[in-house]
Structures are given as structure tokens and as C-alpha cells.
PDB file of C-alpha atoms in Angstrom:
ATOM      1  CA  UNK A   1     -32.559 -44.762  79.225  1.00  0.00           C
ATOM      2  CA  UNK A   2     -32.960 -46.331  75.468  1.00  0.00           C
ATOM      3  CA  UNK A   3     -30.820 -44.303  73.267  1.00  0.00           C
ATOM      4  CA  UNK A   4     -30.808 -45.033  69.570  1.00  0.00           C
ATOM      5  CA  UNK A   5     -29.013 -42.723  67.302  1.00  0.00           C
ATOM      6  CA  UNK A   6     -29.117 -43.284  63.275  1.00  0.00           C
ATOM      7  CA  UNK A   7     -26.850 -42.151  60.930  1.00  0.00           C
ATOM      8  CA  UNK A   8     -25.517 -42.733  57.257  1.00  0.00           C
ATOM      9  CA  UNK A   9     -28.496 -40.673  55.028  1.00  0.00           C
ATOM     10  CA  UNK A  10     -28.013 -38.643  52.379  1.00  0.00           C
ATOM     11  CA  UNK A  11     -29.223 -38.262  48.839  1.00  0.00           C
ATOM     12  CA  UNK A  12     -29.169 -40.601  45.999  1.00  0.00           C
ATOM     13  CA  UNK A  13     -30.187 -40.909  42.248  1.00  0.00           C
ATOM     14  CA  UNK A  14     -32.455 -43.729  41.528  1.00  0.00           C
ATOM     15  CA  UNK A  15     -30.593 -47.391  41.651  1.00  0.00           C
ATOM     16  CA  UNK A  16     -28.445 -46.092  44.272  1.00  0.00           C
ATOM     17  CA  UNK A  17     -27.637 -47.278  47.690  1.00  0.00           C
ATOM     18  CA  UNK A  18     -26.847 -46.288  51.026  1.00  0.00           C
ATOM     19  CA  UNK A  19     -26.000 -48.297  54.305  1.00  0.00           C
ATOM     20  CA  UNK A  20     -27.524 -46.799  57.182  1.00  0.00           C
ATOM     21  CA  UNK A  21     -26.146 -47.356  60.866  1.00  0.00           C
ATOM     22  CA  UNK A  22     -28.076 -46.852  64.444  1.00  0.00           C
ATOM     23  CA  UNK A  23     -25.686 -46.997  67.772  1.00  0.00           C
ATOM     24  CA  UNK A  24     -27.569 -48.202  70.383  1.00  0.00           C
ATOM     25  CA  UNK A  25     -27.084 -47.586  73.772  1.00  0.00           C
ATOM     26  CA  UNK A  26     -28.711 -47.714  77.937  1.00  0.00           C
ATOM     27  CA  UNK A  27     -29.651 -51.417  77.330  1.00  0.00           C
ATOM     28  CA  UNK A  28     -28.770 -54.442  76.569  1.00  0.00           C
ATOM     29  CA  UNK A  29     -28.900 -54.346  72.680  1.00  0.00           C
ATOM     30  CA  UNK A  30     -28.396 -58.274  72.361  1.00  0.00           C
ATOM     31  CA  UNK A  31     -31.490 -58.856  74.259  1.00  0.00           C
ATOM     32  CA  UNK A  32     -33.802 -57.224  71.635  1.00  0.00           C
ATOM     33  CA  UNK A  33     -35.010 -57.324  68.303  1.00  0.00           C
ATOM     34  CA  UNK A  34     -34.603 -54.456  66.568  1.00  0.00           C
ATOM     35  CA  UNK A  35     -36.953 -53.418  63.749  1.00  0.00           C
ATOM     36  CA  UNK A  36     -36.382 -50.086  61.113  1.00  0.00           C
ATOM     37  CA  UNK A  37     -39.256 -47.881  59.940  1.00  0.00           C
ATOM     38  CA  UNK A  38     -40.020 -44.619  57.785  1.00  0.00           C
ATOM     39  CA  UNK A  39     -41.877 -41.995  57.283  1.00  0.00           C
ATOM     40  CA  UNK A  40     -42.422 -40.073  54.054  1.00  0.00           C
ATOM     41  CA  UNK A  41     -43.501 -37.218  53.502  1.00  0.00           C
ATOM     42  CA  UNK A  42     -47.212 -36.393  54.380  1.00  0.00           C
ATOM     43  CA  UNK A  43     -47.563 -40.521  55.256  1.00  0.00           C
ATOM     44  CA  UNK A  44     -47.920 -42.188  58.698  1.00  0.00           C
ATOM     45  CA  UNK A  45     -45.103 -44.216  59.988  1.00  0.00           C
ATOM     46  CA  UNK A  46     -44.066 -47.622  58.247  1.00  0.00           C
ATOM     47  CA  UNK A  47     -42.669 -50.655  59.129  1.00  0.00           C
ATOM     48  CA  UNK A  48     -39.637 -51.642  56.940  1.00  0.00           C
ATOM     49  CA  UNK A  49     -37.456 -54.334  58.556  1.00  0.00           C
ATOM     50  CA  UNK A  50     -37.035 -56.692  61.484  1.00  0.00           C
ATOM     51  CA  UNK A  51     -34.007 -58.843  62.858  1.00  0.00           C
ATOM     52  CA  UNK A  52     -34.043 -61.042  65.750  1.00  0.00           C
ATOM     53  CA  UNK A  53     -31.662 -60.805  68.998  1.00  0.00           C
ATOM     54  CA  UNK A  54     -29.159 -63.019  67.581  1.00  0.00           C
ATOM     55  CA  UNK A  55     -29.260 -61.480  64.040  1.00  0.00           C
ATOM     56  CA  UNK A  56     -31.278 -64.120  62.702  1.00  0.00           C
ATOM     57  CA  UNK A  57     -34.840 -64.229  61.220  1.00  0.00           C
ATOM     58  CA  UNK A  58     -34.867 -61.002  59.016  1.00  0.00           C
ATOM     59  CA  UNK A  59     -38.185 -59.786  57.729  1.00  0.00           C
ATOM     60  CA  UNK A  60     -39.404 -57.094  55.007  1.00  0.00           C
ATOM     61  CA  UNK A  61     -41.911 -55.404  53.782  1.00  0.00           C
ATOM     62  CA  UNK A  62     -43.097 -55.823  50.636  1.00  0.00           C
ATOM     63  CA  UNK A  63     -42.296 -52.428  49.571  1.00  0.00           C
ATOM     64  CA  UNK A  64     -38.310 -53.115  50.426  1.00  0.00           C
ATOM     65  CA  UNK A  65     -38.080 -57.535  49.742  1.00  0.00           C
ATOM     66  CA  UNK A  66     -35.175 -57.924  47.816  1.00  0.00           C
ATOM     67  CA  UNK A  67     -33.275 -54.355  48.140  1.00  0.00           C
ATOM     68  CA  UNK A  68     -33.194 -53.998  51.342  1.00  0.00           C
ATOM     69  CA  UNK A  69     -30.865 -55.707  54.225  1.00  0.00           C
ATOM     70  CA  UNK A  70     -31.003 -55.397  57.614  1.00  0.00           C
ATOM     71  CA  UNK A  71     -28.383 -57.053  60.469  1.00  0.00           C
ATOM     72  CA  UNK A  72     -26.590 -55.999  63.478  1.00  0.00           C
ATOM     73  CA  UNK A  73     -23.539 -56.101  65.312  1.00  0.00           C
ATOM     74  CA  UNK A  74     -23.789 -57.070  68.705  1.00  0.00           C
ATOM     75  CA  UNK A  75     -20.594 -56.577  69.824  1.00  0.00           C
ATOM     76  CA  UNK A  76     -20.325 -53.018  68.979  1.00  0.00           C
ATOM     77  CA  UNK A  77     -24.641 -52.499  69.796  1.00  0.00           C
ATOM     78  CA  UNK A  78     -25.204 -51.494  66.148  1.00  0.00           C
ATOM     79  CA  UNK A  79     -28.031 -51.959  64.060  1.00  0.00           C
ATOM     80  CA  UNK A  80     -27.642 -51.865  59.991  1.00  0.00           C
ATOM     81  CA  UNK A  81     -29.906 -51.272  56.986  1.00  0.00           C
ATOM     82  CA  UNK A  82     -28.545 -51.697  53.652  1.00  0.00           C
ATOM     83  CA  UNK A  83     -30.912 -49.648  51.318  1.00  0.00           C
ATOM     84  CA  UNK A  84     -29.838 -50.899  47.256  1.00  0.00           C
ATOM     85  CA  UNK A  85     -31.624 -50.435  43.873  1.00  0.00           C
ATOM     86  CA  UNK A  86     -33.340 -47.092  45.634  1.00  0.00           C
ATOM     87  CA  UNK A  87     -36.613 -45.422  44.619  1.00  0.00           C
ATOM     88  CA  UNK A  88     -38.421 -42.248  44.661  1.00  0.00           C
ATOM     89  CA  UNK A  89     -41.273 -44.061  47.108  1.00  0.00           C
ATOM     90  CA  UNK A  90     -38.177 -44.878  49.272  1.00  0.00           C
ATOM     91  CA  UNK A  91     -37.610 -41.408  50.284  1.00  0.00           C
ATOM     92  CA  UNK A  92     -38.129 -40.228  54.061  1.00  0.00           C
ATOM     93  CA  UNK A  93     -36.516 -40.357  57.596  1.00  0.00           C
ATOM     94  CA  UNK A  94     -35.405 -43.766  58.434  1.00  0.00           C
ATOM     95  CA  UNK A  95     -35.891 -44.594  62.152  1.00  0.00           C
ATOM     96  CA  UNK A  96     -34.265 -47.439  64.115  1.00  0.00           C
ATOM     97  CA  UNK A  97     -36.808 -48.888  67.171  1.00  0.00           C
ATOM     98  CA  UNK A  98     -35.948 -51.069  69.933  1.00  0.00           C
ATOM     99  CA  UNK A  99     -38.056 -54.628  69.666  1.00  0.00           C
ATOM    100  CA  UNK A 100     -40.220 -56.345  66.546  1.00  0.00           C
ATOM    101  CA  UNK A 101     -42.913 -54.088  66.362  1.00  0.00           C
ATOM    102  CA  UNK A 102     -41.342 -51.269  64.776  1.00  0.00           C
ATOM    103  CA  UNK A 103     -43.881 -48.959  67.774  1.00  0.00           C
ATOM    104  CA  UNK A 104     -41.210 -49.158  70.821  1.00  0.00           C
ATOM    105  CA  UNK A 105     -38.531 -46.360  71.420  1.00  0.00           C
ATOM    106  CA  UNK A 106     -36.768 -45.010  68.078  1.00  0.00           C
ATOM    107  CA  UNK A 107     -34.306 -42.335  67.763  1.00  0.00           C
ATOM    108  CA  UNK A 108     -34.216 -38.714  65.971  1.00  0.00           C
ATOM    109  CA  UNK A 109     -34.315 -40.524  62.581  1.00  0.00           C
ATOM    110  CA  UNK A 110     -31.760 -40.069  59.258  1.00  0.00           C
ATOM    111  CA  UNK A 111     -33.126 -38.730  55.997  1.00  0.00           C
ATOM    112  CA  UNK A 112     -32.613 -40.541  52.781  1.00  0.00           C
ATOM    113  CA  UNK A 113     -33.534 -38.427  49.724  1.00  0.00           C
ATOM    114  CA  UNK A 114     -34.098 -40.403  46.299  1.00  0.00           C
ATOM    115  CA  UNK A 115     -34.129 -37.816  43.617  1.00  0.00           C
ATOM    116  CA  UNK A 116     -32.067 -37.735  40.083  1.00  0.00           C
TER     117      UNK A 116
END
């Protein structure tokens, strides 16, 4: 059974940052891409970030190009996104999700609150 479980949230004044971690386990992490979304508020589901099986290949939205890292540690089955330079737009529950499309099996999700 996919488990993903994200941590690392919290709330920050505009310009912050925050590293975010998801511990993956019940497959074989280094097998899969792994993708982040979010969810605001009131707002459907959005893709953020991708990273490919071997931790190359990372993609971002437009929203997040530039501010925004993802990568991974396959050793340990972890999956990182490194949230800088944060935004009010950037708050909502961050969600890690097993594959590229950012629509396969995610965990419970970690707030991140951007508010002075």
C-alpha cells in the first residue's frame, strides 16, 4: 500500500521559505516520479512540481519557476520541495503524489500559511 506522508509546513511572512519533506513508503520510491501539488483555499487542486526517478528532469509551474525546488533522496525514499521568496497566492496544503501527473496517490497533505 502507497504511503506518502508530508511534513515541514508552517507559517511564513512574505519572502520567506520553508523546505517541505514527504517519506514515502509500500513501494519502490526509485521507480517513480514523484510530482507535488496544492490546493488553496476555495481552488481545485494544482500541479506545482515534477522530478524524475533518478532526480533528474525537474519541472514547474509557472506560478512557482524560479522559487521553488523540488528533488529527492532515494536512499532514504524522500521527496523535497524547497518553497523560497513565498507569497500570499502560495498559501494552501501541499500534497506529495506518486508518478508525473500530480493525479496518482498523495498523502494527508502539510499546510503552508503565507501571511505577515
Amino acid at each position: 500500500e502507497v504511503h506518502l506522508m508530508e511534513s515541514g509546513g508552517g507559517t511564513v511572512q512574505p519572502g520567506g521559505s520553508l523546505t517541505l519533506s514527504c517519506a514515502a513508503s509500500g513501494f519502490t520510491f526509485v521507480a517513480y516520479w514523484m510530482s507535488w501539488v496544492r490546493q488553496a483555499p476555495g481552488k481545485p487542486l494544482e500541479w506545482v512540481a515534477r522530478i524524475s526517478n533518478a532526480g533528474q528532469f525537474p519541472t514547474y509551474a509557472d506560478s512557482v519557476k524560479g522559487r521553488f525546488t523540488i528533488s529527492r533522496d532515494n536512499a532514504n525514499s524522500t521527496l523535497y520541495l524547497h518553497l523560497t521568496d513565498l507569497k500570499s497566492d502560495d498559501t494552501g496544503v501541499y500534497y506529495c503524489v506518486q508518478g508525473s501527473s500530480g493525479k496518482g496517490p498523495r498523502g494527508q497533505g502539510t499546510q503552508v500559511t503565507v501571511s505577515s
